[in-house]
mmCIF file with all atom_site columns, C-alpha atoms in Angstrom:
data_model
loop_
_atom_site.group_PDB
_atom_site.id
_atom_site.type_symbol
_atom_site.label_atom_id
_atom_site.label_alt_id
_atom_site.label_comp_id
_atom_site.label_asym_id
_atom_site.label_entity_id
_atom_site.label_seq_id
_atom_site.pdbx_PDB_ins_code
_atom_site.Cartn_x
_atom_site.Cartn_y
_atom_site.Cartn_z
_atom_site.occupancy
_atom_site.B_iso_or_equiv
_atom_site.pdbx_formal_charge
_atom_site.auth_seq_id
_atom_site.auth_comp_id
_atom_site.auth_asym_id
_atom_site.auth_atom_id
_atom_site.pdbx_PDB_model_num
ATOM 1   C CA . MET A 1 1   ? 0.000   0.000   0.000   1.00 0.00 ? 112 MET A CA 1
ATOM 2   C CA . GLU A 1 2   ? 1.564   3.276   -1.131  1.00 0.00 ? 113 GLU A CA 1
ATOM 3   C CA . GLY A 1 3   ? 1.242   6.316   1.082   1.00 0.00 ? 114 GLY A CA 1
ATOM 4   C CA . LYS A 1 4   ? -1.336  6.379   3.862   1.00 0.00 ? 115 LYS A CA 1
ATOM 5   C CA . THR A 1 5   ? -4.342  7.337   1.752   1.00 0.00 ? 116 THR A CA 1
ATOM 6   C CA . CYS A 1 6   ? -6.057  3.988   1.382   1.00 0.00 ? 117 CYS A CA 1
ATOM 7   C CA . LYS A 1 7   ? -7.330  0.968   3.189   1.00 0.00 ? 118 LYS A CA 1
ATOM 8   C CA . GLU A 1 8   ? -7.617  -2.559  1.918   1.00 0.00 ? 119 GLU A CA 1
ATOM 9   C CA . PHE A 1 9   ? -11.416 -2.971  1.809   1.00 0.00 ? 120 PHE A CA 1
ATOM 10  C CA . ASP A 1 10  ? -14.493 -0.800  2.318   1.00 0.00 ? 121 ASP A CA 1
ATOM 11  C CA . GLU A 1 11  ? -17.600 -2.940  2.840   1.00 0.00 ? 122 GLU A CA 1
ATOM 12  C CA . SER A 1 12  ? -19.871 -0.199  1.475   1.00 0.00 ? 123 SER A CA 1
ATOM 13  C CA . CYS A 1 13  ? -17.896 0.175   -1.792  1.00 0.00 ? 124 CYS A CA 1
ATOM 14  C CA . ILE A 1 14  ? -19.166 -1.849  -4.775  1.00 0.00 ? 125 ILE A CA 1
ATOM 15  C CA . PHE A 1 15  ? -15.760 -1.654  -6.485  1.00 0.00 ? 126 PHE A CA 1
ATOM 16  C CA . CYS A 1 16  ? -14.121 -3.154  -3.380  1.00 0.00 ? 127 CYS A CA 1
ATOM 17  C CA . HIS A 1 17  ? -16.483 -6.094  -3.801  1.00 0.00 ? 128 HIS A CA 1
ATOM 18  C CA . PHE A 1 18  ? -15.337 -6.448  -7.438  1.00 0.00 ? 129 PHE A CA 1
ATOM 19  C CA . ALA A 1 19  ? -11.687 -6.117  -6.432  1.00 0.00 ? 130 ALA A CA 1
ATOM 20  C CA . HIS A 1 20  ? -11.971 -8.856  -3.823  1.00 0.00 ? 131 HIS A CA 1
ATOM 21  C CA . ASN A 1 21  ? -14.058 -11.279 -5.898  1.00 0.00 ? 132 ASN A CA 1
ATOM 22  C CA . ARG A 1 22  ? -17.173 -10.782 -3.761  1.00 0.00 ? 133 ARG A CA 1
ATOM 23  C CA . ASP A 1 23  ? -19.462 -10.039 -6.717  1.00 0.00 ? 134 ASP A CA 1
ATOM 24  C CA . VAL A 1 24  ? -20.455 -12.991 -8.891  1.00 0.00 ? 135 VAL A CA 1
ATOM 25  C CA . GLU A 1 25  ? -22.272 -10.954 -11.564 1.00 0.00 ? 136 GLU A CA 1
ATOM 26  C CA . THR A 1 26  ? -19.354 -8.804  -12.758 1.00 0.00 ? 137 THR A CA 1
ATOM 27  C CA . THR A 1 27  ? -17.135 -10.326 -15.422 1.00 0.00 ? 138 THR A CA 1
ATOM 28  C CA . ILE A 1 28  ? -13.504 -9.637  -14.692 1.00 0.00 ? 139 ILE A CA 1
ATOM 29  C CA . LEU A 1 29  ? -11.464 -9.219  -17.890 1.00 0.00 ? 140 LEU A CA 1
ATOM 30  C CA . LYS A 1 30  ? -8.057  -9.234  -16.245 1.00 0.00 ? 141 LYS A CA 1
ATOM 31  C CA . GLN A 1 31  ? -6.674  -9.189  -12.735 1.00 0.00 ? 142 GLN A CA 1
ATOM 32  C CA . ASP A 1 32  ? -3.438  -9.508  -10.862 1.00 0.00 ? 143 ASP A CA 1
ATOM 33  C CA . GLU A 1 33  ? -2.355  -8.994  -7.256  1.00 0.00 ? 144 GLU A CA 1
ATOM 34  C CA . GLU A 1 34  ? -2.737  -5.210  -7.545  1.00 0.00 ? 145 GLU A CA 1
ATOM 35  C CA . PHE A 1 35  ? -5.498  -4.434  -10.094 1.00 0.00 ? 146 PHE A CA 1
ATOM 36  C CA . VAL A 1 36  ? -8.805  -5.633  -11.508 1.00 0.00 ? 147 VAL A CA 1
ATOM 37  C CA . CYS A 1 37  ? -10.311 -4.663  -14.868 1.00 0.00 ? 148 CYS A CA 1
ATOM 38  C CA . PHE A 1 38  ? -13.925 -4.986  -16.012 1.00 0.00 ? 149 PHE A CA 1
ATOM 39  C CA . ARG A 1 39  ? -16.308 -3.415  -18.538 1.00 0.00 ? 150 ARG A CA 1
ATOM 40  C CA . ASP A 1 40  ? -17.996 -0.146  -17.671 1.00 0.00 ? 151 ASP A CA 1
ATOM 41  C CA . ILE A 1 41  ? -21.737 -0.759  -17.180 1.00 0.00 ? 152 ILE A CA 1
ATOM 42  C CA . ASP A 1 42  ? -22.546 2.325   -19.284 1.00 0.00 ? 153 ASP A CA 1
ATOM 43  C CA . PRO A 1 43  ? -19.932 2.289   -22.067 1.00 0.00 ? 154 PRO A CA 1
ATOM 44  C CA . VAL A 1 44  ? -19.321 5.419   -24.133 1.00 0.00 ? 155 VAL A CA 1
ATOM 45  C CA . ALA A 1 45  ? -16.957 3.769   -26.641 1.00 0.00 ? 156 ALA A CA 1
ATOM 46  C CA . PRO A 1 46  ? -16.752 0.321   -28.245 1.00 0.00 ? 157 PRO A CA 1
ATOM 47  C CA . HIS A 1 47  ? -14.107 -0.586  -25.645 1.00 0.00 ? 158 HIS A CA 1
ATOM 48  C CA . HIS A 1 48  ? -14.765 1.066   -22.276 1.00 0.00 ? 159 HIS A CA 1
ATOM 49  C CA . TYR A 1 49  ? -13.098 -0.597  -19.328 1.00 0.00 ? 160 TYR A CA 1
ATOM 50  C CA . LEU A 1 50  ? -12.344 0.365   -15.744 1.00 0.00 ? 161 LEU A CA 1
ATOM 51  C CA . VAL A 1 51  ? -9.085  -0.478  -13.982 1.00 0.00 ? 162 VAL A CA 1
ATOM 52  C CA . ILE A 1 52  ? -9.286  -0.350  -10.197 1.00 0.00 ? 163 ILE A CA 1
ATOM 53  C CA . PRO A 1 53  ? -6.725  -0.992  -7.494  1.00 0.00 ? 164 PRO A CA 1
ATOM 54  C CA . ARG A 1 54  ? -7.574  -3.759  -5.055  1.00 0.00 ? 165 ARG A CA 1
ATOM 55  C CA . ASP A 1 55  ? -6.900  -1.346  -2.189  1.00 0.00 ? 166 ASP A CA 1
ATOM 56  C CA . HIS A 1 56  ? -9.631  1.194   -1.522  1.00 0.00 ? 167 HIS A CA 1
ATOM 57  C CA . ILE A 1 57  ? -8.526  4.673   -2.584  1.00 0.00 ? 168 ILE A CA 1
ATOM 58  C CA . VAL A 1 58  ? -11.343 7.205   -2.863  1.00 0.00 ? 169 VAL A CA 1
ATOM 59  C CA . SER A 1 59  ? -10.277 9.218   -5.926  1.00 0.00 ? 170 SER A CA 1
ATOM 60  C CA . CYS A 1 60  ? -7.409  10.820  -7.804  1.00 0.00 ? 171 CYS A CA 1
ATOM 61  C CA . LYS A 1 61  ? -7.661  13.717  -5.328  1.00 0.00 ? 172 LYS A CA 1
ATOM 62  C CA . SER A 1 62  ? -6.574  11.250  -2.597  1.00 0.00 ? 173 SER A CA 1
ATOM 63  C CA . LEU A 1 63  ? -3.227  10.705  -4.293  1.00 0.00 ? 174 LEU A CA 1
ATOM 64  C CA . ASN A 1 64  ? 0.154   12.335  -3.785  1.00 0.00 ? 175 ASN A CA 1
ATOM 65  C CA . ARG A 1 65  ? 3.662   12.117  -5.244  1.00 0.00 ? 176 ARG A CA 1
ATOM 66  C CA . SER A 1 66  ? 4.161   8.624   -3.825  1.00 0.00 ? 177 SER A CA 1
ATOM 67  C CA . HIS A 1 67  ? 1.331   7.359   -6.084  1.00 0.00 ? 178 HIS A CA 1
ATOM 68  C CA . ILE A 1 68  ? 2.844   8.355   -9.452  1.00 0.00 ? 179 ILE A CA 1
ATOM 69  C CA . ASP A 1 69  ? 4.025   4.791   -10.074 1.00 0.00 ? 180 ASP A CA 1
ATOM 70  C CA . LEU A 1 70  ? 0.575   3.448   -9.126  1.00 0.00 ? 181 LEU A CA 1
ATOM 71  C CA . VAL A 1 71  ? -1.066  5.635   -11.790 1.00 0.00 ? 182 VAL A CA 1
ATOM 72  C CA . GLU A 1 72  ? 1.542   4.561   -14.325 1.00 0.00 ? 183 GLU A CA 1
ATOM 73  C CA . ARG A 1 73  ? 0.975   0.881   -13.511 1.00 0.00 ? 184 ARG A CA 1
ATOM 74  C CA . MET A 1 74  ? -2.796  1.339   -13.830 1.00 0.00 ? 185 MET A CA 1
ATOM 75  C CA . ALA A 1 75  ? -2.305  2.827   -17.312 1.00 0.00 ? 186 ALA A CA 1
ATOM 76  C CA . LYS A 1 76  ? 0.017   -0.007  -18.329 1.00 0.00 ? 187 LYS A CA 1
ATOM 77  C CA . PHE A 1 77  ? -2.530  -2.547  -17.077 1.00 0.00 ? 188 PHE A CA 1
ATOM 78  C CA . GLY A 1 78  ? -5.300  -0.792  -19.042 1.00 0.00 ? 189 GLY A CA 1
ATOM 79  C CA . LYS A 1 79  ? -3.217  -0.872  -22.232 1.00 0.00 ? 190 LYS A CA 1
ATOM 80  C CA . GLU A 1 80  ? -2.556  -4.588  -21.687 1.00 0.00 ? 191 GLU A CA 1
ATOM 81  C CA . VAL A 1 81  ? -6.320  -5.168  -21.519 1.00 0.00 ? 192 VAL A CA 1
ATOM 82  C CA . LEU A 1 82  ? -6.777  -3.260  -24.776 1.00 0.00 ? 193 LEU A CA 1
ATOM 83  C CA . LEU A 1 83  ? -4.124  -5.427  -26.424 1.00 0.00 ? 194 LEU A CA 1
ATOM 84  C CA . ASP A 1 84  ? -5.850  -8.542  -25.033 1.00 0.00 ? 195 ASP A CA 1
ATOM 85  C CA . GLN A 1 85  ? -9.063  -7.265  -26.653 1.00 0.00 ? 196 GLN A CA 1
ATOM 86  C CA . GLY A 1 86  ? -7.377  -6.791  -30.043 1.00 0.00 ? 197 GLY A CA 1
ATOM 87  C CA . ILE A 1 87  ? -6.811  -3.022  -29.890 1.00 0.00 ? 198 ILE A CA 1
ATOM 88  C CA . THR A 1 88  ? -3.386  -2.204  -31.342 1.00 0.00 ? 199 THR A CA 1
ATOM 89  C CA . ASP A 1 89  ? -3.680  1.516   -32.176 1.00 0.00 ? 200 ASP A CA 1
ATOM 90  C CA . MET A 1 90  ? -2.565  3.047   -28.883 1.00 0.00 ? 201 MET A CA 1
ATOM 91  C CA . GLU A 1 91  ? -2.683  6.537   -30.434 1.00 0.00 ? 202 GLU A CA 1
ATOM 92  C CA . ASN A 1 92  ? -6.493  6.329   -30.537 1.00 0.00 ? 203 ASN A CA 1
ATOM 93  C CA . VAL A 1 93  ? -7.116  5.562   -26.858 1.00 0.00 ? 204 VAL A CA 1
ATOM 94  C CA . ARG A 1 94  ? -8.019  7.736   -23.900 1.00 0.00 ? 205 ARG A CA 1
ATOM 95  C CA . LEU A 1 95  ? -6.948  6.871   -20.364 1.00 0.00 ? 206 LEU A CA 1
ATOM 96  C CA . GLY A 1 96  ? -8.075  9.028   -17.490 1.00 0.00 ? 207 GLY A CA 1
ATOM 97  C CA . PHE A 1 97  ? -9.930  9.668   -14.293 1.00 0.00 ? 208 PHE A CA 1
ATOM 98  C CA . HIS A 1 98  ? -13.022 11.614  -13.358 1.00 0.00 ? 209 HIS A CA 1
ATOM 99  C CA . GLN A 1 99  ? -12.338 14.128  -10.622 1.00 0.00 ? 210 GLN A CA 1
ATOM 100 C CA . PRO A 1 100 ? -14.576 14.856  -7.646  1.00 0.00 ? 211 PRO A CA 1
ATOM 101 C CA . PRO A 1 101 ? -17.349 15.856  -7.542  1.00 0.00 ? 212 PRO A CA 1
ATOM 102 C CA . PHE A 1 102 ? -17.820 14.183  -10.929 1.00 0.00 ? 213 PHE A CA 1
ATOM 103 C CA . ILE A 1 103 ? -17.195 10.608  -9.748  1.00 0.00 ? 214 ILE A CA 1
ATOM 104 C CA . SER A 1 104 ? -19.963 8.027   -9.585  1.00 0.00 ? 215 SER A CA 1
ATOM 105 C CA . VAL A 1 105 ? -18.175 5.543   -7.304  1.00 0.00 ? 216 VAL A CA 1
ATOM 106 C CA . GLY A 1 106 ? -15.831 6.601   -4.524  1.00 0.00 ? 217 GLY A CA 1
ATOM 107 C CA . HIS A 1 107 ? -13.094 4.143   -5.461  1.00 0.00 ? 218 HIS A CA 1
ATOM 108 C CA . LEU A 1 108 ? -10.216 5.176   -7.722  1.00 0.00 ? 219 LEU A CA 1
ATOM 109 C CA . HIS A 1 109 ? -10.867 3.949   -11.268 1.00 0.00 ? 220 HIS A CA 1
ATOM 110 C CA . LEU A 1 110 ? -9.091  4.540   -14.545 1.00 0.00 ? 221 LEU A CA 1
ATOM 111 C CA . HIS A 1 111 ? -11.314 4.824   -17.606 1.00 0.00 ? 222 HIS A CA 1
ATOM 112 C CA . VAL A 1 112 ? -9.811  2.978   -20.560 1.00 0.00 ? 223 VAL A CA 1
ATOM 113 C CA . LEU A 1 113 ? -11.529 4.022   -23.797 1.00 0.00 ? 224 LEU A CA 1
ATOM 114 C CA . ALA A 1 114 ? -10.913 2.878   -27.367 1.00 0.00 ? 225 ALA A CA 1
ATOM 115 C CA . PRO A 1 115 ? -11.133 3.994   -29.998 1.00 0.00 ? 226 PRO A CA 1
ATOM 116 C CA . ALA A 1 116 ? -11.176 7.498   -28.521 1.00 0.00 ? 227 ALA A CA 1
ATOM 117 C CA . SER A 1 117 ? -12.403 8.805   -31.868 1.00 0.00 ? 228 SER A CA 1
ATOM 118 C CA . GLN A 1 118 ? -15.608 6.834   -31.319 1.00 0.00 ? 229 GLN A CA 1
ATOM 119 C CA . ILE A 1 119 ? -16.522 8.167   -27.886 1.00 0.00 ? 230 ILE A CA 1
ATOM 120 C CA . SER A 1 120 ? -20.230 8.949   -27.990 1.00 0.00 ? 231 SER A CA 1
ATOM 121 C CA . THR A 1 121 ? -20.786 12.592  -28.898 1.00 0.00 ? 232 THR A CA 1
ATOM 122 C CA . TYR A 1 122 ? -23.579 12.658  -26.317 1.00 0.00 ? 233 TYR A CA 1
ATOM 123 C CA . MET A 1 123 ? -21.064 11.722  -23.585 1.00 0.00 ? 234 MET A CA 1
ATOM 124 C CA . GLN A 1 124 ? -17.962 13.447  -24.977 1.00 0.00 ? 235 GLN A CA 1
ATOM 125 C CA . HIS A 1 125 ? -18.215 16.241  -22.375 1.00 0.00 ? 236 HIS A CA 1
ATOM 126 C CA . LYS A 1 126 ? -17.632 13.735  -19.559 1.00 0.00 ? 237 LYS A CA 1
ATOM 127 C CA . PHE A 1 127 ? -14.377 12.491  -21.084 1.00 0.00 ? 238 PHE A CA 1
ATOM 128 C CA . THR A 1 128 ? -12.756 15.655  -22.409 1.00 0.00 ? 239 THR A CA 1
ATOM 129 C CA . PRO A 1 129 ? -9.164  15.994  -21.170 1.00 0.00 ? 240 PRO A CA 1
ATOM 130 C CA . GLY A 1 130 ? -8.260  19.210  -19.410 1.00 0.00 ? 241 GLY A CA 1
ATOM 131 C CA . THR A 1 131 ? -11.708 19.846  -17.967 1.00 0.00 ? 242 THR A CA 1
ATOM 132 C CA . ASP A 1 132 ? -12.701 19.843  -14.305 1.00 0.00 ? 243 ASP A CA 1
ATOM 133 C CA . ARG A 1 133 ? -14.455 16.521  -14.928 1.00 0.00 ? 244 ARG A CA 1
ATOM 134 C CA . PHE A 1 134 ? -11.681 14.468  -16.503 1.00 0.00 ? 245 PHE A CA 1
ATOM 135 C CA . ILE A 1 135 ? -7.904  14.290  -16.201 1.00 0.00 ? 246 ILE A CA 1
ATOM 136 C CA . THR A 1 136 ? -5.733  12.029  -18.335 1.00 0.00 ? 247 THR A CA 1
ATOM 137 C CA . GLU A 1 137 ? -3.432  9.642   -16.547 1.00 0.00 ? 248 GLU A CA 1
ATOM 138 C CA . GLN A 1 138 ? -0.440  11.509  -17.981 1.00 0.00 ? 249 GLN A CA 1
ATOM 139 C CA . SER A 1 139 ? -1.710  14.881  -16.701 1.00 0.00 ? 250 SER A CA 1
ATOM 140 C CA . LEU A 1 140 ? -2.465  13.329  -13.314 1.00 0.00 ? 251 LEU A CA 1
ATOM 141 C CA . ARG A 1 141 ? 1.100   12.023  -13.044 1.00 0.00 ? 252 ARG A CA 1
ATOM 142 C CA . GLU A 1 142 ? 2.411   15.515  -13.857 1.00 0.00 ? 253 GLU A CA 1
ATOM 143 C CA . ARG A 1 143 ? 0.127   17.071  -11.230 1.00 0.00 ? 254 ARG A CA 1
ATOM 144 C CA . LEU A 1 144 ? 1.186   14.520  -8.606  1.00 0.00 ? 255 LEU A CA 1
ATOM 145 C CA . LYS A 1 145 ? 4.838   15.499  -9.033  1.00 0.00 ? 256 LYS A CA 1
ATOM 146 C CA . LYS A 1 146 ? 3.854   18.750  -7.308  1.00 0.00 ? 257 LYS A CA 1
ATOM 147 C CA . VAL A 1 147 ? 1.978   17.117  -4.409  1.00 0.00 ? 258 VAL A CA 1
ATOM 148 C CA . SER A 1 148 ? 4.156   16.175  -1.449  1.00 0.00 ? 259 SER A CA 1
ATOM 149 C CA . PRO A 1 149 ? 3.465   12.929  0.358   1.00 0.00 ? 260 PRO A CA 1
ATOM 150 C CA . LEU A 1 150 ? 1.508   13.546  3.534   1.00 0.00 ? 261 LEU A CA 1
ATOM 151 C CA . THR A 1 151 ? 3.644   12.908  6.575   1.00 0.00 ? 262 THR A CA 1
ATOM 152 C CA . PHE A 1 152 ? 2.790   13.199  10.223  1.00 0.00 ? 263 PHE A CA 1
ATOM 153 C CA . THR A 1 153 ? 5.051   16.264  10.457  1.00 0.00 ? 264 THR A CA 1
ATOM 154 C CA . SER A 1 154 ? 3.500   18.006  7.438   1.00 0.00 ? 265 SER A CA 1
ATOM 155 C CA . PHE A 1 155 ? 0.012   17.209  8.726   1.00 0.00 ? 266 PHE A CA 1
ATOM 156 C CA . ARG A 1 156 ? 0.855   18.734  12.112  1.00 0.00 ? 267 ARG A CA 1
ATOM 157 C CA . GLN A 1 157 ? 2.240   21.809  10.340  1.00 0.00 ? 268 GLN A CA 1
ATOM 158 C CA . TYR A 1 158 ? -0.964  22.022  8.274   1.00 0.00 ? 269 TYR A CA 1
ATOM 159 C CA . LEU A 1 159 ? -2.975  22.008  11.503  1.00 0.00 ? 270 LEU A CA 1
ATOM 160 C CA . GLY A 1 160 ? -0.710  24.677  12.995  1.00 0.00 ? 271 GLY A CA 1
ATOM 161 C CA . PHE A 1 161 ? 1.060   22.549  15.631  1.00 0.00 ? 272 PHE A CA 1
#
């Protein structure tokens, strides 16, 4: 577990149930010891998958510099799923996260969309990079470089102790 911003399992989180194989109805496309990938229930592109960490992390706003590698590994995992599904044009994909308050489930999840050129025009606004709603994994990694890991000392300083 990277940083101190997550816990292993949240009973009230549906994605935690997916991540820990406690949901028999969801088809898992790929999983390993760190991540699980499944189809989005409301796809906006021919290939619309979600990659989630097994550990419960609320959102991309819960991350700091120590999570850059986690985001990178999530993106790599998502691209592996696309390859498994026969997608080879990695220039026509979109990988990113919705940002609070525009998240539907409070568990970090990477949207993996392909082909990006076929994202539904009706839903395009929800997946436009650079908006308050959606941040690409690459932009998130850049932003996280500026966010210091939370330490006990920095937290005390934040509180004014």
